[in-house]
Coordinates of C-alpha atoms and ligand atoms in Angstrom, one line a residue:
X1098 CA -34.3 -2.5 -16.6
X1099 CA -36.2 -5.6 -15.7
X1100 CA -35.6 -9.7 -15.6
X1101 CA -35.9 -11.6 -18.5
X1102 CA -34.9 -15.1 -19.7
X1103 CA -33.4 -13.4 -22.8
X1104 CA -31.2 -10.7 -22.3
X1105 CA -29.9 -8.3 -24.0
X1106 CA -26.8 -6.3 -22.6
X1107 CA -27.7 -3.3 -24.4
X1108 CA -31.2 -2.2 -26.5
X1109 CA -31.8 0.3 -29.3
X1110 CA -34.5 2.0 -28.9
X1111 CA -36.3 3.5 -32.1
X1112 CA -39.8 4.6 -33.0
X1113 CA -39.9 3.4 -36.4
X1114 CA -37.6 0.7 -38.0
X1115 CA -37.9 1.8 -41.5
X1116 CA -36.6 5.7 -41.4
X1117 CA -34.3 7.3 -39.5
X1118 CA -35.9 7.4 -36.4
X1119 CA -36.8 11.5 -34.8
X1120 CA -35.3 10.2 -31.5
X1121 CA -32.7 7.4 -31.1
X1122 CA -32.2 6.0 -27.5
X1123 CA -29.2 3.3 -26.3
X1124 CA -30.1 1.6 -23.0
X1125 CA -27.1 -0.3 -21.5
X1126 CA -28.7 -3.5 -19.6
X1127 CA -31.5 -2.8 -21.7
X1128 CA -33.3 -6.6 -22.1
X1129 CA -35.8 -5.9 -24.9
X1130 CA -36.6 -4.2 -28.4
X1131 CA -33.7 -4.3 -31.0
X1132 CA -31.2 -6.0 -28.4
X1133 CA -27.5 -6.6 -29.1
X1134 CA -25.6 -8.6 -26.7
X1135 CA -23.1 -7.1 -26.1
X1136 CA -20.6 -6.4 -22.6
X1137 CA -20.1 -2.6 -21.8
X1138 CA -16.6 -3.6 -20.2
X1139 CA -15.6 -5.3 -24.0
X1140 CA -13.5 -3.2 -26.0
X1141 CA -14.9 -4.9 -29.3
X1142 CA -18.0 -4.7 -28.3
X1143 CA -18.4 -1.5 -27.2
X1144 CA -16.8 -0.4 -31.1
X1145 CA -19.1 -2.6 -32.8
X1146 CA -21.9 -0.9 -31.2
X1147 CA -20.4 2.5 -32.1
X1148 CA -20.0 1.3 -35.6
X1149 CA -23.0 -0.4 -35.8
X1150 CA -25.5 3.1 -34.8
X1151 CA -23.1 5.3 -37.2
X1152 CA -23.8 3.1 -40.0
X1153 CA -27.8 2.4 -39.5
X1154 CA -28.6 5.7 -38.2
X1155 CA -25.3 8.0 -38.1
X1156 CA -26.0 10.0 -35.1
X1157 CA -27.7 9.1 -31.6
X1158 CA -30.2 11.2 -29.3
X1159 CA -30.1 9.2 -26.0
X1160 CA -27.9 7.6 -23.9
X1161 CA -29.1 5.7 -20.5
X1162 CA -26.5 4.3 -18.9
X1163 CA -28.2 1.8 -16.4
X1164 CA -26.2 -1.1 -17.2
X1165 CA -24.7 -2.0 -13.0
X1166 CA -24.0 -4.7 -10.0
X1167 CA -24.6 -4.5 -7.0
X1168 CA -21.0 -5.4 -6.0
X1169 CA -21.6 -7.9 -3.1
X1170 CA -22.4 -11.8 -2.6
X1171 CA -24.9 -13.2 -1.6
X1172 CA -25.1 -16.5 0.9
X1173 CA -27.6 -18.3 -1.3
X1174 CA -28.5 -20.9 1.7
X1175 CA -28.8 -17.6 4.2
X1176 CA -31.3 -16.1 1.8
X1177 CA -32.8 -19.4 1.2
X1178 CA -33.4 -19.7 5.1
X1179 CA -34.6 -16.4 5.2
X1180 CA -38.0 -17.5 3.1
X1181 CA -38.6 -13.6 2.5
X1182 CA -42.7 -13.0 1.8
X1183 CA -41.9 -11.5 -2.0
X1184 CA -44.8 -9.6 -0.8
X1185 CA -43.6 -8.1 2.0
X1186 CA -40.1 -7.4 0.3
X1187 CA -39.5 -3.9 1.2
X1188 CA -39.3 -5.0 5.1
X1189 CA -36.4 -7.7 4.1
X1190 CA -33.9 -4.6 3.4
X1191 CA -32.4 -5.1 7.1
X1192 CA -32.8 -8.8 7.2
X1193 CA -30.7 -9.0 4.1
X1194 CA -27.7 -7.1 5.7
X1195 CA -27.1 -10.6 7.6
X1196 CA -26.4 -13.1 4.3
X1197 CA -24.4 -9.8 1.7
X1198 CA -20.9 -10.6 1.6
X1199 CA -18.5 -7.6 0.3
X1200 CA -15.1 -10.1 -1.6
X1201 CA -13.0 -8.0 -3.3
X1202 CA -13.6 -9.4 -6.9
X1203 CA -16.9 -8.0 -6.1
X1204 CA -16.2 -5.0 -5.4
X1205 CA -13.6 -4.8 -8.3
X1206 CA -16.4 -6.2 -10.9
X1207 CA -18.5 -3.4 -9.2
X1208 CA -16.1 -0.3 -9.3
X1209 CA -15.5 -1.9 -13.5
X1210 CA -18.9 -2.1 -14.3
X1211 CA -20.5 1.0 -12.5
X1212 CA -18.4 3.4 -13.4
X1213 CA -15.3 2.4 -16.0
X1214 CA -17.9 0.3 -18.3
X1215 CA -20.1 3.4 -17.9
X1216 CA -17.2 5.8 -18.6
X1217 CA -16.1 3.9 -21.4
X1218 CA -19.5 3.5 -23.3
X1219 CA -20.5 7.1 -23.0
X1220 CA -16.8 7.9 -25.1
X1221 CA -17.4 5.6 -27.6
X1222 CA -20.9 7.0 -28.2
X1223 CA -20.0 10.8 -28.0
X1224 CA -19.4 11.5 -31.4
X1225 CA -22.7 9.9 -32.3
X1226 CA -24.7 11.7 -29.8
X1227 CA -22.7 15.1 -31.3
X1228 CA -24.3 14.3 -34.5
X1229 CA -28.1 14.8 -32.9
X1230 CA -30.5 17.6 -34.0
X1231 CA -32.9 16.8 -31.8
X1232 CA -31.0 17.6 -28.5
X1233 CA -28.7 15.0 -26.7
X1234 CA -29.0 13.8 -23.4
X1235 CA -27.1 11.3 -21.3
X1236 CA -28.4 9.4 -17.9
X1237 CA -26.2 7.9 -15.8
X1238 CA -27.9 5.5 -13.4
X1239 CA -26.8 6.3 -10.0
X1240 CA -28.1 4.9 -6.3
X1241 CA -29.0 6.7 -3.1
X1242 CA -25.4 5.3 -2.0
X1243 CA -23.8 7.8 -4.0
X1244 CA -25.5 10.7 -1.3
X1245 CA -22.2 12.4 -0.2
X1246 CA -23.9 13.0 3.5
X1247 CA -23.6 9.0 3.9
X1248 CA -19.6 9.1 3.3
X1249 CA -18.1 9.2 6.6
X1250 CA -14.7 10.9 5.7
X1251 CA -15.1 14.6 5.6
X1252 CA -12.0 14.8 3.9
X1253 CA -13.3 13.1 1.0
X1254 CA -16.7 14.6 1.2
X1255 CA -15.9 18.3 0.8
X1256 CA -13.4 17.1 -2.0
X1257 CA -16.0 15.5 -4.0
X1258 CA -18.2 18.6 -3.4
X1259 CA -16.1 20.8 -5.7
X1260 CA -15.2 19.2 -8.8
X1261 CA -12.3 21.9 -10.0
X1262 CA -10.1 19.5 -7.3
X1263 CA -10.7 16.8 -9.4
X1264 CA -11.2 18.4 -13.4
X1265 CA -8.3 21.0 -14.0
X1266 CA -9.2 21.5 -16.9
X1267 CA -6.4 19.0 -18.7
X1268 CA -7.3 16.3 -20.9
X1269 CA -6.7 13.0 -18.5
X1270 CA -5.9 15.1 -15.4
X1271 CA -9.3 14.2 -13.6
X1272 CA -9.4 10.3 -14.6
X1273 CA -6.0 10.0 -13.3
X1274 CA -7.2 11.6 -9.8
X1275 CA -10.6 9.2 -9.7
X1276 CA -8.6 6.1 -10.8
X1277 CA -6.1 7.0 -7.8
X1278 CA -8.7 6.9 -5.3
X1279 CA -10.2 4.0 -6.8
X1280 CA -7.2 1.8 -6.8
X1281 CA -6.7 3.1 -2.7
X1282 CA -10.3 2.3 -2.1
X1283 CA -10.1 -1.1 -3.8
X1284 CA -6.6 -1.7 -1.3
X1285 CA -7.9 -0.9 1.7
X1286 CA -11.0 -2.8 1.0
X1287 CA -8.4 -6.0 0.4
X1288 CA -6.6 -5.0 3.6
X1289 CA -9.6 -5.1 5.9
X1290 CA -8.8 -0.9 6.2
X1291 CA -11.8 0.4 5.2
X1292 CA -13.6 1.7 8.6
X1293 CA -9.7 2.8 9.6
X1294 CA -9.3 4.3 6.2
X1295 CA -13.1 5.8 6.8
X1296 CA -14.2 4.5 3.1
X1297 CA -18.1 3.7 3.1
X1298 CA -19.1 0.7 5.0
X1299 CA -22.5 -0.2 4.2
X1300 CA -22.6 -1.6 0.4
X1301 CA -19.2 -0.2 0.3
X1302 CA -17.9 -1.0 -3.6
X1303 CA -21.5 0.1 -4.8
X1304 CA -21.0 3.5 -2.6
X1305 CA -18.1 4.5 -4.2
X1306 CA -18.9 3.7 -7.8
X1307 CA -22.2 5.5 -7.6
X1308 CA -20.4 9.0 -6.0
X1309 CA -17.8 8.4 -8.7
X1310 CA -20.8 8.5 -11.4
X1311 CA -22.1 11.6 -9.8
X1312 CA -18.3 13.2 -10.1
X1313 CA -18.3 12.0 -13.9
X1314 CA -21.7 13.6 -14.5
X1315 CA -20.5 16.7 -13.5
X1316 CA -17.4 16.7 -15.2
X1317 CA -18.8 15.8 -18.4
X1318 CA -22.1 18.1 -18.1
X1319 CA -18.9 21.2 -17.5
X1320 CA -17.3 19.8 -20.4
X1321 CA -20.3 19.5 -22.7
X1322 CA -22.4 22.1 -21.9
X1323 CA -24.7 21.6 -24.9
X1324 CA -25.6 18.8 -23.4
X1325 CA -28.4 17.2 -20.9
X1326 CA -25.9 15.3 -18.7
X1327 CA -27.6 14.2 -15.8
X1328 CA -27.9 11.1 -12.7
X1329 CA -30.9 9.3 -11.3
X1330 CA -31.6 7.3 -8.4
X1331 CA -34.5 5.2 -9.8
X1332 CA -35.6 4.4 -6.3
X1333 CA -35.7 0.9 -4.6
X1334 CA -37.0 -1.0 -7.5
X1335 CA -37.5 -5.0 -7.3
X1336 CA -34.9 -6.8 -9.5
X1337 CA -32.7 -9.3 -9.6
X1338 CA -29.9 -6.8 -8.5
X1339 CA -31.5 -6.3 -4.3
X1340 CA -32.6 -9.8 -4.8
X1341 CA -36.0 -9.2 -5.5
X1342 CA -36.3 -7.0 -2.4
X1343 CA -37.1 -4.0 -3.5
X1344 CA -40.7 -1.7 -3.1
X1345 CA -41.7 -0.4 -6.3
X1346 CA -41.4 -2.0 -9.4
X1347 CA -38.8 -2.0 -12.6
X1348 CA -41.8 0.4 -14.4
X1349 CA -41.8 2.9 -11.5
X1350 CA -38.1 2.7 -11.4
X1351 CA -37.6 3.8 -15.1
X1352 CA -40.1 6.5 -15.0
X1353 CA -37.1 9.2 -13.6
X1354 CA -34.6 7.9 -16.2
X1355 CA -37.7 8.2 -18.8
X1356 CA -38.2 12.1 -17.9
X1357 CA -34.2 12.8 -17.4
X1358 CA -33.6 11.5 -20.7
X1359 CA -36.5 13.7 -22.2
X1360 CA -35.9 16.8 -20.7
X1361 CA -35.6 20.1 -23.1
X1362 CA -32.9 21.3 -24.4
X1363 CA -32.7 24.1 -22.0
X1364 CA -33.5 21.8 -18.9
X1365 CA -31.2 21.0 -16.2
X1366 CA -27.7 19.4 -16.6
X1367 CA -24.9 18.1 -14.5
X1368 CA -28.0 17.5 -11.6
X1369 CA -28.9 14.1 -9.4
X1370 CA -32.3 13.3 -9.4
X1371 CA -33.9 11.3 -6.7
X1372 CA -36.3 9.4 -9.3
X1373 CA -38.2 11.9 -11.5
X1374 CA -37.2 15.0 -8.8
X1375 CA -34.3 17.1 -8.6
X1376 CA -32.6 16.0 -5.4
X1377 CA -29.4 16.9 -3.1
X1378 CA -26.7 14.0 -3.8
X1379 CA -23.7 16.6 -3.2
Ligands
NAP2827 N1 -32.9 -1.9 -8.1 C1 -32.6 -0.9 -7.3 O1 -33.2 -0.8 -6.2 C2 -31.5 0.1 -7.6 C3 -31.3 1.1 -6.7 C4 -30.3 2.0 -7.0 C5 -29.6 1.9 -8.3 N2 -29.9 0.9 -9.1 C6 -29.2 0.9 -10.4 O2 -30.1 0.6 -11.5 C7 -29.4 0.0 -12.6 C8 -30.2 -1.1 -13.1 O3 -30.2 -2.1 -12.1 P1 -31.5 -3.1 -11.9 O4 -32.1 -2.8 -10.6 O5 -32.3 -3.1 -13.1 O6 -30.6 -4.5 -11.7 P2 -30.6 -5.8 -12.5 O7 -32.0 -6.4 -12.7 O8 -29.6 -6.7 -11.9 O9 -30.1 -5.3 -14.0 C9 -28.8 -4.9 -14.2 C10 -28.6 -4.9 -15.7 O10 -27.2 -4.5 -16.0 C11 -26.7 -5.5 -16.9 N3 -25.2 -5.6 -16.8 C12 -24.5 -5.9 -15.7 N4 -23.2 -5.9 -16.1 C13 -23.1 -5.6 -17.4 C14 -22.1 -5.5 -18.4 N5 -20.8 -5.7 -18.1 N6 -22.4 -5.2 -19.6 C15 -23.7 -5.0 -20.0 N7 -24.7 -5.1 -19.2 C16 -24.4 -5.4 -17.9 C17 -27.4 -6.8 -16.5 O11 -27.2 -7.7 -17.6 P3 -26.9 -9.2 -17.3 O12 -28.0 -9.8 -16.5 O13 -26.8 -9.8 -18.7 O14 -25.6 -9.2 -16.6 C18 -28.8 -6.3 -16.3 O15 -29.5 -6.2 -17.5 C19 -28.0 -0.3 -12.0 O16 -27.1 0.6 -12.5 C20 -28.2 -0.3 -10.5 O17 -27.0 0.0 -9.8 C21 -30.9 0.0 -8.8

């Protein structure tokens, strides 16, 4: 969760190298610790990482999925011109509307990374995490975006509210549904049709991949009750993601994902927190 000159795409997080450790953690986009680079939207990677927990460790405890793009351009020579105070950073949030540019590979790297890379890492790791003893939690990192009251079609709003429109229950019935209204998103965005269409407009591609998280981390905290499934906002953190803009840093930003992931086996699941505090996302 922070900028380093050596990343790692994901990191396994352990208390004690030697044993099997009480609690084992995965951190897609994770940059430290016992790193394996690896790319969440590679098939082969994504097994090798399965493979590679079941046969150190055979089970898993924790999954934070915070691995994510923002899903727009920037005009470097804008931002450049912009000379933004990194000390005054959290006033550059409406200054920075002026140099983001939404391209549709963008927004289709976005929608593919946010949610089907996230989608596709939590499957291969489910068996693993059903192996825990010590409770298994999943956090799926989410954005403010994702706040239904900021979609603009009511339509789609009251929809996304109840989940048994999407999740009938079938195996693939519900990813066919979210797929379909990804793929129409992703059109109209390449036609120019979103504001007629009444998609999101502000940070559109990151909007829509962030509600869709929150719709997967309902479905899968209904379909896994013994689970902790849960989303966080982290806040407006500074990384390399807002371009440095952000107000509080990558340590206050993990603290909600921190006490998400840690939260009893009786605690909340299938909720949106707004950093470490239950919010109101739907
Ligand atoms: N910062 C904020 O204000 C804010 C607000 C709301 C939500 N979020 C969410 O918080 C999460 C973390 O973002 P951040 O602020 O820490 O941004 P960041 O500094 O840009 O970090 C994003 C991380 O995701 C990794 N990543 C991107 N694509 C990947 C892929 N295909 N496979 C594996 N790893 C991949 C990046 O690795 P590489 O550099 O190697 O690509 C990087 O480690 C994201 O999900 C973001 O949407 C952030």
């Amino acid at each position: 969760m922070q900028s380093s000159s050596t990343r790692h795409r994901f990191e396994v997080v352990s208390h004690d190298h030697k044993t099997i450790p009480q609690r084992l953690a995965v951190v897609t986009g994770g940059n430290r610790g016992i790193g394996l680079e690896l790319d969440i939207l590679d098939d082969n990677s994504r097994a090798s990482l399965a493979r590679y927990i079941k046969s150190r460790f055979g089970k898993l405890d924790i999954l934070v999925n915070n691995a994510g793009v923002g899903g727009v351009a920037v005009d470097q020579d804008g931002l450049r011109a912009l000379n933004i105070d990194p000390k005054l950073s959290g006033q550059a949030v409406d200054l920075i509307q002026s140099v983001i540019v939404q391209t549709y590979d963008e927004a289709v790297k976005c929608i593919n990374t946010n949610y089907y890379g996230l989608k596709w890492v939590t499957e291969a790791l489910l068996p693993l995490l059903k192996q825990s003893t010590s409770g298994e939690s999943i956090v799926n990192t989410t954005s403010l975006r994702s706040e239904l009251k900021r979609m603009p079609n009511e339509k789609l709003r009251n929809d996304m509210r109840n989940i048994k429109i999407w999740d009938d229950g079938t195996k693939h019935g519900w990813t066919v549904r979210i797929e379909v209204m990804l793929n129409e998103f992703l059109d109209d965005l390449k036609n120019e049709r979103l504001e007629e269409s009444v998609w999101p407009t502000m940070l559109p591609a990151c909007s829509m991949s962030k509600t869709v998280v929150n719709l997967y981390t309902r479905i899968l905290a209904k379909r896994h009750p013994e689970m902790r499934i849960n989303c966080v906002h982290p806040g407006f953190v500074n990384t390399e993601i807002n371009w440095n803009t952000g107000i509080i840093s990558p340590e206050e930003g993990a603290r909600g994902a921190v006490k998400v992931a840690l939260l009893p086996q009786d605690g909340p699941t299938g909720c949106y927190f707004d950093q470490t505090e239950l919010g109101e996302a739907w």
